[in-house]
């Protein structure tokens, strides 16, 4: 399974917003410039986060994006689903229905052991992402790289809007 780069961009954008003073929307141009990303494409990802209730979007010259809820209430799965959608990674097309000895009355999505194994793996992956919040990730970054919060805030302050 491969996720789009939008997931990485969205997670880093959310994380960076946790280190900026609250109450101020950050323009997409600043968020994009931080990593040298294309603003239009990043804007698409951030709009998806806004539709999912993870960020808010304020239009206008003083507008931009900010987190819609506290980092403790945003899971990594929330961000992934907002960007990639809710569908399972594996889609059983009931290939066994076309094989020898197939029974047209059987729902192979339920009976197929390959489908069951893939569903278990998908659930484990989702559980892991749902069990980690943006606050958990923020705390781990701050533990390992204590200068990150101030470096991030200083870099954003130096970027042009």
XYZ file of C-alpha atoms in Angstrom:
161
model
C 0.000 0.000 0.000
C 1.253 3.431 -0.860
C -0.224 6.641 0.460
C -0.052 9.887 -1.445
C 2.479 12.532 -0.534
C -0.504 14.609 0.599
C -0.651 12.538 3.796
C 2.918 13.472 4.683
C 2.290 17.119 3.830
C -0.909 17.191 5.888
C 0.665 15.547 8.935
C 3.658 17.900 8.913
C 1.420 20.927 8.400
C -0.775 19.911 11.338
C 2.262 19.268 13.510
C 3.841 22.619 12.619
C 0.630 24.421 13.532
C 0.863 22.995 17.062
C 4.019 25.066 17.653
C 2.616 28.366 16.441
C 0.722 30.849 18.595
C -2.964 29.901 18.722
C -5.763 31.967 17.311
C -3.950 33.027 14.138
C -4.674 31.460 10.780
C -1.572 30.707 8.717
C -1.801 31.394 4.969
C -1.329 28.390 2.722
C 1.537 30.240 1.014
C 3.488 30.271 4.286
C 2.709 26.642 5.025
C 3.826 25.678 1.513
C 6.966 27.815 1.599
C 8.105 26.149 4.843
C 8.995 22.965 2.899
C 9.050 24.363 -0.638
C 5.756 22.712 -1.614
C 3.392 23.765 -4.394
C 0.814 25.962 -2.655
C -2.106 24.946 -4.884
C -1.614 21.239 -4.196
C -1.033 21.773 -0.472
C -4.197 23.870 -0.403
C -6.134 20.858 -1.761
C -4.851 18.720 1.109
C -5.613 21.364 3.729
C -9.110 21.881 2.318
C -9.670 18.124 2.754
C -8.579 18.505 6.396
C -10.993 21.408 6.786
C -13.874 19.346 5.333
C -13.003 16.617 7.853
C -13.105 19.092 10.768
C -9.383 18.813 11.496
C -8.562 22.355 10.371
C -10.515 25.512 9.833
C -10.077 27.681 6.792
C -10.513 31.424 6.987
C -10.778 33.271 3.658
C -9.404 36.704 2.959
C -6.147 38.610 3.314
C -5.776 37.648 6.975
C -7.056 34.182 6.334
C -5.417 30.823 6.302
C -5.547 27.558 8.197
C -5.457 26.564 11.829
C -6.277 23.425 13.759
C -9.999 23.066 14.429
C -9.520 21.006 17.571
C -6.805 20.267 20.074
C -3.932 17.972 19.048
C -5.152 15.466 21.664
C -8.351 15.081 19.642
C -6.736 14.541 16.232
C -5.508 11.035 15.456
C -3.123 10.117 12.703
C -5.947 8.030 11.248
C -8.158 11.145 11.122
C -5.580 12.830 8.893
C -4.989 9.775 6.694
C -8.727 9.245 6.149
C -9.254 12.937 5.390
C -6.620 12.782 2.639
C -6.934 9.215 1.324
C -10.579 8.464 2.046
C -12.160 5.811 4.248
C -11.889 2.809 1.921
C -9.972 -0.285 2.967
C -6.572 -0.708 1.345
C -7.453 -4.150 -0.066
C -10.515 -4.637 -2.223
C -11.620 -8.225 -2.643
C -12.926 -8.641 -6.184
C -14.038 -12.204 -5.415
C -11.505 -13.752 -7.769
C -12.406 -17.198 -6.378
C -15.832 -16.838 -7.972
C -14.091 -17.241 -11.364
C -11.940 -20.225 -10.338
C -12.525 -23.959 -10.544
C -15.223 -25.252 -8.209
C -16.599 -21.763 -7.579
C -19.999 -21.473 -5.983
C -21.976 -18.475 -7.293
C -23.945 -18.368 -4.016
C -20.858 -17.782 -1.837
C -19.773 -14.281 -0.826
C -16.035 -14.773 -1.212
C -15.326 -11.434 0.457
C -16.344 -13.229 3.666
C -15.189 -16.788 2.872
C -11.814 -16.110 1.232
C -8.851 -16.526 3.577
C -6.793 -14.023 1.572
C -9.539 -11.431 1.997
C -9.783 -12.173 5.733
C -6.006 -11.867 6.218
C -5.894 -8.569 4.351
C -8.833 -7.217 6.340
C -7.094 -8.135 9.621
C -3.930 -6.353 8.467
C -5.913 -3.265 7.459
C -7.666 -3.197 10.841
C -4.341 -3.512 12.702
C -2.901 -0.639 10.662
C -5.969 1.522 11.330
C -5.901 0.676 15.058
C -2.273 1.770 15.271
C -2.979 5.087 13.534
C -6.130 5.656 15.593
C -4.152 5.035 18.781
C -1.724 7.895 18.090
C -2.736 11.511 18.328
C -1.107 14.610 16.981
C -0.309 15.452 20.624
C 1.544 12.123 21.008
C 3.579 12.840 17.894
C 4.246 16.414 19.043
C 5.489 15.179 22.438
C 7.793 12.621 20.818
C 9.279 15.222 18.456
C 9.821 17.599 21.381
C 11.469 14.844 23.425
C 13.855 13.855 20.638
C 14.370 17.280 19.086
C 13.739 19.900 21.799
C 14.632 22.865 19.557
C 11.930 22.055 17.009
C 9.096 24.154 18.527
C 11.120 27.368 18.660
C 12.856 26.686 15.338
C 9.493 26.130 13.677
C 7.936 29.273 15.161
C 10.992 31.340 14.199
C 11.013 29.992 10.652
C 7.337 30.791 10.163
C 7.890 34.284 11.556
C 10.639 34.834 8.989
C 8.593 33.600 6.007
C 6.818 36.108 3.833
C 3.044 35.818 3.654
